Structures are given as C-alpha cells and as structure tokens.
C-alpha cells in the first residue's frame, strides 16, 4: 500500500530531486515522476525496461506495484485515476508488453481518463528493423491516445514527462504515451526539470464565452419542461458542488449518464436516475418530452440517445456544455454551444442563475419516479442479482467505491446502487471492456487505503483478469470482490433471447472454475451464497474480514435487465419487463 510522506519530507525530497546531477534516462524518468507527485506506478518488467527497473532497486521514495498482466496494470492505473482525479501511471516493456496495454489505453481514451502510459522499446539503432520484441506502439495507439512521444534524446525526457502530465490532465483528459528506447534509458545527461509547460498549438478553452452562458440562462428562464443531462464531465471537472448549486437555483430535473453517476446526489428530489438503454422510465420520458435539454459534460453516446432522429423531439433548444469543441454538434444539433471547463461554466452561470417555470413539470417528474421505479420479481427459492446489489448498497450506505466489469451486473449495479459522492463509481463506459472491473478496483483501493472498495464482476469478466488476485493476497489489498455468477454471458444471452429469437450461440460458461477455490489458490478468502439468507451472512462476513475477500453469488441464469430500449428504438419505446 502507499506510504504517505510528511509535508516536510516532501519538500526535502523535492529539493533532492531537483538537483542538477548527471543521471541516466531511467533515473531522470523516476525523478520526473516523483516531481509530478506520482505515488504509485503499476507495471510489469521486461527486457526493454530493465534499466528503468534497475533504477527502482533500492529507491525507497518510488512506489511500484507489480501486477500479473500488463492489462491488469493499466486498468489499475485507470481505477486509480478515476477515483482520485490524478493522473494514473503504468509501465510495460516493448512488443507484447506494450501491445497488452492497447485495450486499457482505448478504455481510458473513450472515457476521458488521464493516464501517462510508459513503454520501453528496442534501442534507437534497431528501430524499424523488426528487432526482437519491437512494436511501433506509437503508431499502433495513435487513434486512441491524446498524444504520444518517442524519446530519442535523453535530454528531452524530463520535458516530455512534464508535457505528458499536462496534456493528460488538461482540457478533455485522456491517455498520453511515452515510448523510451532501451539505450535512451541508459544514456546519461544532466537533469533539469522544467518549471512550466509551453506547448505551441495546445491551449484548451477553460473559460466559456459569457454571451453563450447568458443565452443558456435566458433559455432556462423561458423553459417550462427543462432537463439536465449530466455526464462524466461533471465528475472529471470536480464540478459536483457547482452542479448541485445550479440545479437548486434553476429548479431543473437532472438525469446522470452511466459515467455521470455520483456526480449528483442520488437522494436529491430532482434526480431522475440514469437515462438510456437501461435507464429509468422517468429519465427517458422526461428527455422525450422536455422543451429544453441542457447537456453538461455528456457526449450523446448512442446508449443514451437511442435512435438519434427520435431523440428529444419536443426540445425547442438543446444546450451543450463541453470542454471538447469537437463533441458539440457531432451527434445532436445544438442551438446553444458552450465550450469550456464544466466547473468554470457552472461557476459563471451560478452568478446569475434563476428558476425556470418548472414547478408543474417537477411534480410530474416526481410522481413518475414514484410510479415507475426500477423493479424486479423477487424470489424465495432463487437468488436474484438485483437483490444482491440492493443488499450491497444497504450494508455500505452508498459510501463505498464501487467498480464493475461489463455486462448485466454492470447495469444492475448502476440501477440499484445509489451513490452519495462523485468518484465512487468506476466502470468502463465507452469501450465496454470486460476484465476492467477487478484490476480497476485494485487501483482505487491503492489510492484510498482507508475506504471500502467493492468490485462487482460477472463470471465472464472475472476470468479475464483473475490473476490479479495474487497481488491482493501478497500486498493485502482489501478489495471486496463480488462475482455475480449466472453461468452464462448474461447480456449476450439477453440479446439473443429478445432480438435473435432465443437462438443461444456460444454463451455457456458452465465450465468456469470454482471461484471460491480459485480465490483460495491465490491466498484470498473465498465465500459462496445461493440464497438470500446465505447471501446476507457471507457478505457480512466479507465486510468483517480484514483484507481481500471474494464472494460468489450464484444467481438465476435467465434474469434480464429491464427497462430496455432496443437498438434502433426511441428512448420512450421501452421494454419494461416484469412491470410491463
């Protein structure tokens, strides 16, 4: 786990690190990372990064966590970044080590997560010769990085690291790659770390155009059925307090996207839940009937909009607030574009914000929420996955950091776990990456050693990165690991049932391992439940146990996630399931 240094020792360390010594590229890299405040690097060594790992030997100031797969390393760095707002850092060798990071880079890129991804490469004299374990990782990842560097001169390495952290964490956040040839990591040069960053052509817009903000406020004053669509940008901009103030001043009902969950208090009277394919009846129908839609840090993903030409058909105006101007107008026609950091936009708007004419609309929203909550048909003989999520929420009071993998369990967690705080929800949204959930929880737990971290996984995704159980056991990382086991690829099965006329093709996971024995093989406590009574008992035992615990909940195989908007349908064309 991370060792926290005192303020005095941090100042002393900084003075030592800034000394203009002659050092190798590897030592310059470690110094630069420490000067950027990096308190843990997640990585896996190999030939092209051995000089870097050699520089770590005996360096008590530098924290590194050895994962069991490079994909585990980058997902852990991702979970660290999402849960803290800081830049996550991972390290891998050249060739297969670097290419094993590609899925994690794409995951972070799609969800705007700030990462600095460091890879080794073959010596500069061998680049382009198809040398052993050579891969053009900058070329491979060009479409899924915000920027990338191939370091050819060791003197440039400190500047490059400084720039990489700046680019990753400003504007629309995202992953930046630094590829370091092996000879560069061993070449010596005098160390100089720049005080500031100046990158010609890179100057993200932070402060919004005041006239556009005024236009938005005028539209609000005239609106009778306004809706706010709040996305992950609210969380990433640390703008939750500003959003709450804006909502209470304007009296506008709020729906939060999958990545926006936690960005607005779930207990608030104006929160309608999540919209989209598996969103609430109220949120979807509110969007379809609103006269003003204000998107704040959301990019109109297809899982949110449904059929685009049937999205928000009654909205007279759509406002889009986003730090990335490329997103505005890309999917949905926007009447009032507001480019800028979400926090800065809302701070400016809150100076003059006034209520909309929305009280009658709010009454409809609240009545709809009471009449059409998420619901499922409970059972006394089978354990339902929704019951498990409700139990986890009840026992943690909404205070845990929750990570998920991808699939039905992800949607049930989004529906039935209610979040009190931002950065408490870690999930792969845009890419939908199976194998993400468990290692991302490890990163979150490393960042927050004193908080409860719950990793909710399906039996499919859990097997994609289950090897990271080893580092939980070795380092006593106390993640509570939940496996919702329905012995099938659940979301694929649901689609094959509803869309492909029950033609079930290659989805049976009945040959999966005994997850309790798997956990125990790694030295992690394993528990199992298949009914309500056992579920409550073993979950409480897990919470009471120091250190990591895996709990397998054996649930009904044929349970579906409802509501559901099928692809090609409009948001209000919802399959309601048991409540229909």
Coordinates of C-alpha atoms in Angstrom, one line a residue:
X1 CA 0.0 0.0 0.0
X2 CA 1.1 3.6 -0.5
X3 CA 3.2 5.2 2.2
X4 CA 2.3 8.8 2.8
X5 CA 5.2 11.2 3.4
X6 CA 5.0 14.2 5.6
X7 CA 4.9 17.7 4.2
X8 CA 8.5 18.4 5.4
X9 CA 9.8 15.2 3.8
X10 CA 8.0 16.0 0.6
X11 CA 9.8 19.4 0.5
X12 CA 13.1 17.7 1.3
X13 CA 12.5 15.1 -1.4
X14 CA 11.7 17.8 -4.0
X15 CA 15.0 19.6 -3.2
X16 CA 16.9 16.4 -3.7
X17 CA 15.1 15.5 -6.9
X18 CA 15.7 19.0 -8.5
X19 CA 19.5 18.8 -8.0
X20 CA 21.2 19.1 -11.5
X21 CA 23.0 15.8 -11.2
X22 CA 24.2 13.8 -14.2
X23 CA 21.9 10.8 -14.3
X24 CA 20.7 8.1 -16.6
X25 CA 17.5 8.4 -18.5
X26 CA 16.0 5.8 -16.2
X27 CA 16.9 7.9 -13.1
X28 CA 15.6 11.0 -14.9
X29 CA 12.3 9.3 -15.5
X30 CA 11.9 8.2 -11.9
X31 CA 12.8 11.7 -10.7
X32 CA 10.3 13.3 -13.1
X33 CA 7.5 11.0 -12.0
X34 CA 8.2 11.8 -8.3
X35 CA 8.3 15.5 -9.1
X36 CA 4.8 15.1 -10.7
X37 CA 3.5 13.7 -7.4
X38 CA 3.2 10.1 -8.6
X39 CA 2.8 7.9 -5.5
X40 CA 2.3 4.5 -7.3
X41 CA 3.2 3.1 -10.7
X42 CA 1.5 -0.1 -11.9
X43 CA 3.7 -2.2 -14.1
X44 CA 5.3 -5.3 -15.4
X45 CA 9.0 -5.6 -16.3
X46 CA 10.7 -6.9 -19.4
X47 CA 14.0 -6.6 -21.4
X48 CA 13.4 -3.1 -22.8
X49 CA 12.7 -1.5 -19.4
X50 CA 15.3 -3.3 -17.3
X51 CA 17.4 -0.2 -16.9
X52 CA 14.3 1.6 -15.5
X53 CA 13.5 -1.3 -13.1
X54 CA 17.2 -1.4 -12.1
X55 CA 16.9 2.3 -11.2
X56 CA 14.0 1.4 -8.9
X57 CA 16.1 -1.0 -7.0
X58 CA 16.8 0.4 -3.6
X59 CA 14.8 3.6 -4.3
X60 CA 12.7 3.9 -1.2
X61 CA 10.9 7.0 -2.5
X62 CA 9.5 5.3 -5.5
X63 CA 6.4 3.0 -5.2
X64 CA 5.7 0.4 -7.8
X65 CA 3.0 -2.4 -7.8
X66 CA 3.9 -5.5 -9.8
X67 CA 0.7 -6.8 -11.4
X68 CA 0.4 -10.2 -13.1
X69 CA -0.5 -8.9 -16.6
X70 CA 0.1 -5.6 -18.4
X71 CA -3.7 -5.2 -18.9
X72 CA -4.1 -5.5 -15.1
X73 CA -1.5 -2.7 -14.7
X74 CA -3.3 -0.2 -17.0
X75 CA -6.8 -1.0 -15.7
X76 CA -5.4 -0.5 -12.1
X77 CA -3.9 2.8 -13.2
X78 CA -7.2 3.8 -14.7
X79 CA -9.1 3.0 -11.5
X80 CA -6.6 5.0 -9.5
X81 CA -7.1 8.0 -11.9
X82 CA -10.9 7.8 -11.9
X83 CA -11.1 7.5 -8.1
X84 CA -8.7 10.4 -7.4
X85 CA -8.7 12.8 -10.3
X86 CA -4.9 12.4 -10.5
X87 CA -3.0 11.1 -13.5
X88 CA -2.6 7.3 -13.4
X89 CA 0.7 5.8 -14.5
X90 CA 1.6 2.4 -15.8
X91 CA 4.8 0.9 -17.2
X92 CA 5.4 -2.0 -19.6
X93 CA 8.2 -3.4 -21.8
X94 CA 8.3 -3.3 -25.6
X95 CA 6.5 -5.5 -28.1
X96 CA 3.9 -7.8 -26.4
X97 CA 4.2 -5.8 -23.1
X98 CA 3.2 -2.6 -24.9
X99 CA 0.5 -4.2 -27.1
X100 CA -1.1 -5.8 -24.0
X101 CA -1.8 -2.2 -22.9
X102 CA -3.8 -1.3 -26.0
X103 CA -7.2 -2.3 -24.6
X104 CA -6.6 -0.3 -21.5
X105 CA -5.4 2.7 -23.5
X106 CA -8.6 2.6 -25.6
X107 CA -10.7 2.2 -22.5
X108 CA -9.2 5.4 -20.9
X109 CA -9.4 7.3 -24.2
X110 CA -13.1 6.6 -24.7
X111 CA -13.9 7.6 -21.1
X112 CA -11.5 10.7 -21.0
X113 CA -9.4 9.3 -18.2
X114 CA -5.9 10.9 -17.6
X115 CA -3.1 8.4 -17.9
X116 CA 0.6 8.5 -18.6
X117 CA 1.5 5.2 -20.3
X118 CA 5.2 4.4 -20.3
X119 CA 6.6 1.7 -22.6
X120 CA 10.1 0.6 -23.4
X121 CA 11.3 0.0 -26.9
X122 CA 14.3 -1.5 -28.6
X123 CA 17.5 0.6 -28.9
X124 CA 17.2 3.5 -31.3
X125 CA 19.7 1.8 -33.7
X126 CA 17.3 -1.1 -34.1
X127 CA 14.0 0.8 -34.5
X128 CA 12.4 -0.2 -37.8
X129 CA 14.4 -3.4 -38.2
X130 CA 11.8 -5.8 -36.8
X131 CA 14.1 -6.5 -33.8
X132 CA 13.2 -8.9 -31.1
X133 CA 10.1 -7.6 -29.2
X134 CA 9.9 -4.5 -31.4
X135 CA 6.5 -2.9 -32.0
X136 CA 5.6 0.5 -33.3
X137 CA 3.5 1.3 -30.2
X138 CA 3.2 5.0 -31.0
X139 CA 1.8 4.1 -34.4
X140 CA -0.5 1.3 -33.1
X141 CA -2.0 3.6 -30.5
X142 CA -2.2 6.9 -32.4
X143 CA -6.0 6.8 -32.8
X144 CA -6.5 6.1 -29.0
X145 CA -4.1 8.4 -27.3
X146 CA -4.4 12.1 -26.8
X147 CA -0.7 12.5 -27.7
X148 CA 2.4 10.2 -27.9
X149 CA 6.1 10.6 -27.7
X150 CA 9.0 8.5 -28.9
X151 CA 12.0 9.7 -26.9
X152 CA 15.2 9.8 -29.0
X153 CA 17.3 12.2 -26.8
X154 CA 17.7 11.6 -23.1
X155 CA 18.0 15.4 -22.5
X156 CA 14.4 15.8 -23.7
X157 CA 12.9 13.2 -21.3
X158 CA 12.2 15.5 -18.3
X159 CA 10.4 18.0 -20.6
X160 CA 8.4 15.2 -22.2
X161 CA 7.3 13.8 -18.9
X162 CA 6.2 17.3 -17.8
X163 CA 4.3 17.8 -21.0
X164 CA 2.7 14.4 -20.9
X165 CA 1.2 15.0 -17.4
X166 CA 0.0 18.5 -18.5
X167 CA -1.7 17.1 -21.7
X168 CA -3.2 14.1 -19.9
X169 CA -4.8 16.2 -17.2
X170 CA -6.0 19.4 -19.0
X171 CA -8.8 20.1 -21.5
X172 CA -10.5 16.9 -22.3
X173 CA -8.5 14.5 -20.3
X174 CA -7.0 11.3 -21.8
X175 CA -4.1 8.9 -22.1
X176 CA -0.6 10.1 -23.2
X177 CA 2.1 7.5 -24.3
X178 CA 5.8 7.9 -23.7
X179 CA 7.9 5.3 -25.6
X180 CA 11.5 5.1 -24.4
X181 CA 14.1 3.1 -26.3
X182 CA 16.4 1.0 -24.2
X183 CA 19.6 2.9 -25.0
X184 CA 17.9 6.2 -24.1
X185 CA 17.0 4.8 -20.7
X186 CA 20.7 4.1 -20.0
X187 CA 22.3 7.3 -21.5
X188 CA 23.5 9.9 -19.1
X189 CA 22.7 13.6 -19.1
X190 CA 22.4 16.5 -16.6
X191 CA 19.0 16.5 -15.1
X192 CA 16.9 19.7 -15.5
X193 CA 13.1 19.6 -14.8
X194 CA 11.2 22.5 -16.4
X195 CA 9.1 24.7 -14.1
X196 CA 6.3 25.2 -16.6
X197 CA 4.8 23.8 -19.8
X198 CA 4.6 25.7 -23.0
X199 CA 3.2 23.8 -26.0
X200 CA 2.5 25.8 -29.1
X201 CA -0.9 25.0 -30.5
X202 CA -2.2 23.3 -27.3
X203 CA -4.3 25.7 -25.3
X204 CA -7.6 24.2 -24.3
X205 CA -10.5 26.5 -23.7
X206 CA -11.3 26.6 -20.0
X207 CA -13.3 29.9 -19.5
X208 CA -16.5 29.9 -21.5
X209 CA -17.9 32.7 -23.7
X210 CA -20.1 34.8 -21.3
X211 CA -22.6 35.6 -24.1
X212 CA -23.3 31.9 -24.6
X213 CA -23.8 31.4 -20.9
X214 CA -26.2 34.3 -20.9
X215 CA -28.1 32.7 -23.8
X216 CA -28.4 29.5 -21.8
X217 CA -29.7 31.4 -18.8
X218 CA -32.3 33.2 -21.0
X219 CA -33.5 29.8 -22.4
X220 CA -33.8 28.5 -18.8
X221 CA -35.9 31.4 -17.8
X222 CA -38.4 30.7 -20.6
X223 CA -38.5 26.9 -20.2
X224 CA -41.4 25.0 -18.6
X225 CA -40.1 21.5 -19.0
X226 CA -36.3 21.7 -18.8
X227 CA -34.0 18.7 -18.3
X228 CA -30.3 18.5 -17.4
X229 CA -28.3 15.6 -18.9
X230 CA -25.2 15.4 -16.7
X231 CA -22.3 13.2 -17.8
X232 CA -18.9 12.1 -16.8
X233 CA -17.5 15.6 -17.5
X234 CA -19.1 16.8 -14.3
X235 CA -17.2 14.2 -12.3
X236 CA -13.9 14.7 -14.2
X237 CA -14.1 18.5 -13.7
X238 CA -14.8 18.1 -10.0
X239 CA -17.9 20.2 -10.6
X240 CA -20.5 18.3 -8.5
X241 CA -21.0 21.1 -6.0
X242 CA -21.4 23.6 -8.8
X243 CA -24.0 21.3 -10.5
X244 CA -25.9 21.0 -7.2
X245 CA -26.0 24.8 -6.8
X246 CA -27.0 25.3 -10.4
X247 CA -29.9 22.8 -10.1
X248 CA -31.2 24.3 -6.9
X249 CA -31.1 27.8 -8.3
X250 CA -32.7 26.9 -11.7
X251 CA -35.1 24.1 -10.4
X252 CA -34.3 21.7 -13.2
X253 CA -34.7 18.0 -13.0
X254 CA -31.4 16.0 -13.6
X255 CA -30.6 12.7 -15.2
X256 CA -27.0 11.4 -14.9
X257 CA -25.4 9.1 -17.6
X258 CA -23.6 5.9 -16.7
X259 CA -20.3 7.7 -16.2
X260 CA -22.1 10.7 -14.5
X261 CA -23.4 8.5 -11.6
X262 CA -22.3 10.1 -8.4
X263 CA -21.9 13.5 -10.0
X264 CA -25.3 14.5 -8.5
X265 CA -26.7 13.2 -5.2
X266 CA -28.9 10.2 -5.8
X267 CA -31.1 11.2 -2.8
X268 CA -31.9 14.6 -4.3
X269 CA -35.6 15.3 -5.1
X270 CA -34.7 16.4 -8.6
X271 CA -32.6 13.4 -9.6
X272 CA -34.4 11.1 -12.1
X273 CA -31.8 8.3 -12.3
X274 CA -29.9 7.2 -15.3
X275 CA -31.2 7.6 -18.9
X276 CA -30.7 5.4 -22.0
X277 CA -30.9 1.8 -22.9
X278 CA -31.3 0.6 -19.3
X279 CA -32.3 3.9 -17.8
X280 CA -35.4 4.8 -15.8
X281 CA -38.8 5.3 -17.2
X282 CA -38.9 8.8 -15.8
X283 CA -35.5 10.0 -17.2
X284 CA -36.2 8.7 -20.7
X285 CA -39.7 10.1 -20.9
X286 CA -38.6 13.4 -19.4
X287 CA -35.9 13.7 -22.2
X288 CA -38.5 12.9 -24.8
X289 CA -41.0 15.5 -23.5
X290 CA -38.7 18.3 -22.4
X291 CA -38.8 21.7 -24.1
X292 CA -35.1 22.5 -23.1
X293 CA -32.3 20.0 -22.8
X294 CA -29.0 21.0 -21.2
X295 CA -26.2 18.5 -21.7
X296 CA -23.4 19.1 -19.2
X297 CA -20.2 17.1 -19.8
X298 CA -22.0 14.4 -21.8
X299 CA -21.3 13.4 -25.4
X300 CA -24.7 11.9 -26.5
X301 CA -23.5 8.3 -26.7
X302 CA -25.8 6.0 -28.7
X303 CA -26.6 4.1 -25.5
X304 CA -28.1 7.4 -24.1
X305 CA -29.8 8.7 -27.2
X306 CA -31.4 5.6 -28.7
X307 CA -32.4 6.4 -32.2
X308 CA -30.9 9.9 -32.8
X309 CA -33.6 11.2 -35.1
X310 CA -36.1 10.3 -32.4
X311 CA -34.1 11.9 -29.5
X312 CA -35.7 14.8 -27.5
X313 CA -38.1 15.5 -30.3
X314 CA -40.0 18.2 -28.3
X315 CA -36.9 20.2 -27.2
X316 CA -37.1 23.7 -28.7
X317 CA -33.5 24.2 -27.8
X318 CA -30.5 21.9 -26.9
X319 CA -27.7 23.4 -24.9
X320 CA -24.3 21.5 -24.9
X321 CA -21.6 22.4 -22.4
X322 CA -18.4 20.6 -23.1
X323 CA -14.6 21.2 -22.8
X324 CA -14.1 19.5 -26.2
X325 CA -15.5 21.6 -29.0
X326 CA -15.3 18.6 -31.4
X327 CA -18.2 16.9 -29.4
X328 CA -20.6 19.8 -29.8
X329 CA -22.9 19.2 -32.8
X330 CA -21.3 15.9 -33.6
X331 CA -24.3 13.7 -32.8
X332 CA -27.2 16.1 -31.9
X333 CA -27.9 19.5 -33.4
X334 CA -27.1 22.1 -30.8
X335 CA -28.8 25.5 -30.5
X336 CA -26.5 26.9 -27.7
X337 CA -22.9 25.6 -27.6
X338 CA -20.9 26.4 -24.6
X339 CA -17.3 25.4 -24.8
X340 CA -15.3 25.4 -21.6
X341 CA -14.5 23.5 -18.4
X342 CA -17.7 22.4 -16.8
X343 CA -16.7 23.8 -13.4
X344 CA -15.9 27.2 -14.9
X345 CA -19.1 27.3 -16.9
X346 CA -21.3 26.4 -13.9
X347 CA -19.5 28.9 -11.6
X348 CA -20.2 31.6 -14.1
X349 CA -23.8 30.5 -14.6
X350 CA -24.4 30.3 -10.9
X351 CA -23.7 34.1 -10.5
X352 CA -27.0 34.9 -12.4
X353 CA -29.0 31.7 -12.5
X354 CA -32.7 32.0 -11.8
X355 CA -35.5 29.4 -11.6
X356 CA -37.2 28.1 -14.7
X357 CA -41.0 27.9 -14.9
X358 CA -40.8 24.3 -14.0
X359 CA -42.8 23.6 -10.8
X360 CA -45.7 21.8 -12.6
X361 CA -43.1 19.8 -14.6
X362 CA -41.2 18.8 -11.4
X363 CA -44.5 17.5 -9.9
X364 CA -44.9 15.2 -13.0
X365 CA -41.2 14.1 -12.7
X366 CA -41.6 13.2 -9.0
X367 CA -44.9 11.4 -9.5
X368 CA -43.4 9.5 -12.4
X369 CA -40.5 8.5 -10.3
X370 CA -42.8 7.1 -7.6
X371 CA -45.0 5.3 -10.1
X372 CA -42.2 3.8 -12.2
X373 CA -39.2 2.8 -10.1
X374 CA -36.8 0.1 -11.0
X375 CA -38.4 -3.2 -10.0
X376 CA -37.9 -6.9 -10.4
X377 CA -39.9 -10.0 -9.4
X378 CA -38.2 -11.3 -6.3
X379 CA -37.9 -15.0 -5.4
X380 CA -37.7 -17.0 -2.2
X381 CA -36.2 -20.0 -4.0
X382 CA -33.6 -18.3 -6.3
X383 CA -31.1 -15.6 -5.5
X384 CA -31.8 -12.6 -7.7
X385 CA -28.8 -10.4 -8.8
X386 CA -30.8 -7.2 -8.2
X387 CA -31.3 -8.3 -4.6
X388 CA -27.6 -8.8 -4.2
X389 CA -26.9 -5.2 -5.4
X390 CA -29.6 -3.8 -3.1
X391 CA -28.0 -5.7 -0.2
X392 CA -24.6 -4.3 -1.0
X393 CA -26.0 -0.8 -1.2
X394 CA -27.9 -1.2 2.1
X395 CA -24.9 -2.5 4.0
X396 CA -22.5 0.1 2.7
X397 CA -24.9 3.0 2.9
X398 CA -23.8 4.3 -0.6
X399 CA -20.4 5.2 0.9
X400 CA -18.3 2.5 -0.9
X401 CA -16.2 3.0 -4.0
X402 CA -17.8 0.6 -6.5
X403 CA -16.1 -0.8 -9.6
X404 CA -17.8 -3.0 -12.1
X405 CA -16.9 -5.1 -15.1
X406 CA -19.2 -5.0 -18.1
X407 CA -22.5 -6.8 -18.7
X408 CA -25.8 -7.3 -16.9
X409 CA -24.2 -6.9 -13.4
X410 CA -22.9 -3.5 -14.5
X411 CA -26.4 -2.3 -15.4
X412 CA -27.9 -3.7 -12.2
X413 CA -25.2 -2.0 -10.2
X414 CA -25.9 1.3 -12.0
X415 CA -29.6 0.8 -11.3
X416 CA -29.7 -0.4 -7.7
X417 CA -26.6 1.1 -6.1
X418 CA -27.2 4.7 -5.1
X419 CA -24.1 6.9 -4.9
X420 CA -23.6 9.7 -2.4
X421 CA -20.3 11.1 -3.8
X422 CA -18.5 11.6 -7.0
X423 CA -15.6 9.4 -8.0
X424 CA -17.2 6.5 -6.2
X425 CA -18.3 4.7 -9.4
X426 CA -15.7 3.1 -11.6
X427 CA -16.9 1.4 -14.8
X428 CA -15.9 1.1 -18.5
X429 CA -18.5 3.2 -20.4
X430 CA -17.5 3.9 -23.9
X431 CA -15.4 0.8 -24.7
X432 CA -17.3 -1.6 -22.5
X433 CA -14.2 -3.5 -21.6
X434 CA -14.6 -6.9 -20.0
X435 CA -11.8 -7.6 -17.5
X436 CA -11.7 -4.0 -16.4
X437 CA -13.6 -4.2 -13.1
X438 CA -11.4 -6.1 -10.8
X439 CA -8.0 -4.5 -11.5
X440 CA -9.5 -1.0 -11.6
X441 CA -10.8 -1.7 -8.1
X442 CA -7.2 -2.6 -7.0
X443 CA -6.1 0.8 -8.3
X444 CA -8.8 2.6 -6.4
X445 CA -8.0 0.7 -3.2
X446 CA -4.3 1.6 -3.5
X447 CA -5.3 5.2 -3.8
X448 CA -7.8 5.0 -0.9
X449 CA -6.4 2.5 1.6
X450 CA -8.9 3.5 4.3
X451 CA -12.1 3.3 2.1
X452 CA -14.2 0.3 1.4
X453 CA -13.8 -0.7 -2.3
X454 CA -16.3 -3.2 -3.8
X455 CA -15.5 -4.8 -7.1
X456 CA -18.7 -6.2 -8.8
X457 CA -18.0 -8.7 -11.6
X458 CA -19.7 -11.2 -13.8
X459 CA -18.4 -14.8 -14.1
X460 CA -17.2 -14.0 -17.6
X461 CA -15.2 -10.8 -17.0
X462 CA -13.8 -12.1 -13.7
X463 CA -11.9 -14.7 -15.6
X464 CA -10.2 -12.2 -17.8
X465 CA -8.0 -10.6 -15.1
X466 CA -8.5 -13.1 -12.2
X467 CA -4.7 -13.5 -12.0
X468 CA -4.6 -10.1 -10.1
X469 CA -5.9 -12.0 -7.1
X470 CA -2.3 -12.7 -6.4
X471 CA -1.4 -9.0 -5.8
X472 CA -4.4 -8.6 -3.5
X473 CA -3.1 -11.5 -1.4
X474 CA 0.6 -10.6 -1.4
X475 CA 0.0 -6.9 -0.7
X476 CA -3.1 -7.3 1.5
X477 CA -5.1 -5.0 -0.7
X478 CA -8.6 -5.3 1.0
X479 CA -10.9 -5.2 -2.1
X480 CA -14.2 -7.0 -1.5
X481 CA -14.6 -8.9 -4.8
X482 CA -18.1 -9.8 -5.8
X483 CA -18.8 -12.4 -8.6
X484 CA -22.4 -12.4 -9.8
X485 CA -22.4 -16.0 -11.3
X486 CA -25.2 -16.9 -13.6
X487 CA -23.0 -19.4 -15.6
X488 CA -23.6 -17.5 -18.8
X489 CA -22.6 -14.5 -20.8
X490 CA -25.7 -12.7 -19.5
X491 CA -26.0 -9.6 -21.6
X492 CA -25.3 -11.6 -24.8
X493 CA -27.8 -14.2 -23.7
X494 CA -30.4 -11.4 -23.1
X495 CA -29.9 -10.0 -26.6
X496 CA -30.1 -13.5 -28.2
X497 CA -33.3 -14.0 -26.3
X498 CA -35.0 -10.8 -27.2
X499 CA -33.5 -9.9 -30.6
X500 CA -32.3 -13.3 -32.0
X501 CA -35.4 -15.3 -31.2
X502 CA -33.8 -17.5 -28.4
X503 CA -31.0 -18.7 -30.7
X504 CA -28.4 -19.1 -28.0
X505 CA -25.0 -19.3 -29.6
X506 CA -21.7 -19.9 -27.6
X507 CA -22.6 -18.2 -24.4
X508 CA -22.5 -21.1 -21.9
X509 CA -19.9 -20.5 -19.1
X510 CA -20.9 -23.6 -17.1
X511 CA -17.3 -24.9 -17.3
X512 CA -16.0 -21.9 -15.3
X513 CA -13.8 -22.6 -12.3
X514 CA -15.0 -22.9 -8.7
X515 CA -14.4 -19.2 -7.8
X516 CA -14.0 -19.9 -4.1
X517 CA -11.3 -22.5 -4.8
X518 CA -9.7 -20.1 -7.3
X519 CA -9.5 -17.3 -4.7
X520 CA -8.2 -19.7 -2.1
X521 CA -5.5 -20.9 -4.6
X522 CA -4.2 -17.3 -4.6
X523 CA -4.4 -17.0 -0.9
X524 CA -7.6 -14.9 -0.8
X525 CA -10.6 -15.9 1.4
X526 CA -13.5 -17.2 -0.7
X527 CA -17.2 -17.4 0.2
X528 CA -20.3 -18.5 -1.7
X529 CA -24.1 -18.0 -1.4
X530 CA -27.0 -19.2 -3.5
X531 CA -30.0 -18.0 -1.4
X532 CA -30.9 -14.8 0.5
X533 CA -30.1 -16.0 4.0
X534 CA -26.6 -17.2 3.0
X535 CA -26.1 -14.1 0.9
X536 CA -26.5 -11.7 3.8
X537 CA -24.4 -14.0 6.1
X538 CA -21.4 -14.3 3.8
X539 CA -21.5 -10.7 2.7
X540 CA -21.4 -9.5 6.3
X541 CA -18.5 -12.0 6.9
X542 CA -16.7 -10.4 4.0
X543 CA -17.2 -6.9 5.3
X544 CA -16.0 -8.0 8.8
X545 CA -12.9 -9.7 7.4
X546 CA -9.7 -7.6 7.1
X547 CA -8.0 -7.9 3.8
X548 CA -9.3 -9.1 0.4
X549 CA -12.3 -11.4 0.1
X550 CA -14.0 -13.0 -2.9
X551 CA -17.8 -13.6 -2.6
X552 CA -19.5 -15.7 -5.3
X553 CA -23.3 -15.2 -5.5
X554 CA -24.9 -17.9 -7.6
X555 CA -27.9 -16.2 -9.2
X556 CA -30.7 -17.0 -11.6
X557 CA -29.5 -17.7 -15.1
X558 CA -32.3 -16.3 -17.2
X559 CA -32.7 -12.9 -15.4
X560 CA -32.9 -9.9 -17.8
X561 CA -32.0 -6.3 -17.3
X562 CA -35.1 -4.1 -17.5
X563 CA -36.1 -1.5 -18.6
X564 CA -34.5 -1.9 -22.0
X565 CA -34.5 0.2 -25.1
X566 CA -33.6 -1.9 -28.1
X567 CA -31.1 -0.6 -30.7
X568 CA -32.9 1.4 -33.3
X569 CA -35.8 2.4 -31.0
X570 CA -36.5 5.8 -29.5
X571 CA -36.0 6.4 -25.8
X572 CA -39.6 6.1 -24.8
X573 CA -40.1 2.8 -26.7
X574 CA -39.1 0.8 -23.6
X575 CA -39.4 -2.8 -22.7
X576 CA -40.4 -2.8 -19.1
X577 CA -40.1 -6.5 -18.3
X578 CA -42.0 -7.8 -15.3
X579 CA -43.6 -4.5 -14.6
X580 CA -44.9 -4.1 -18.1

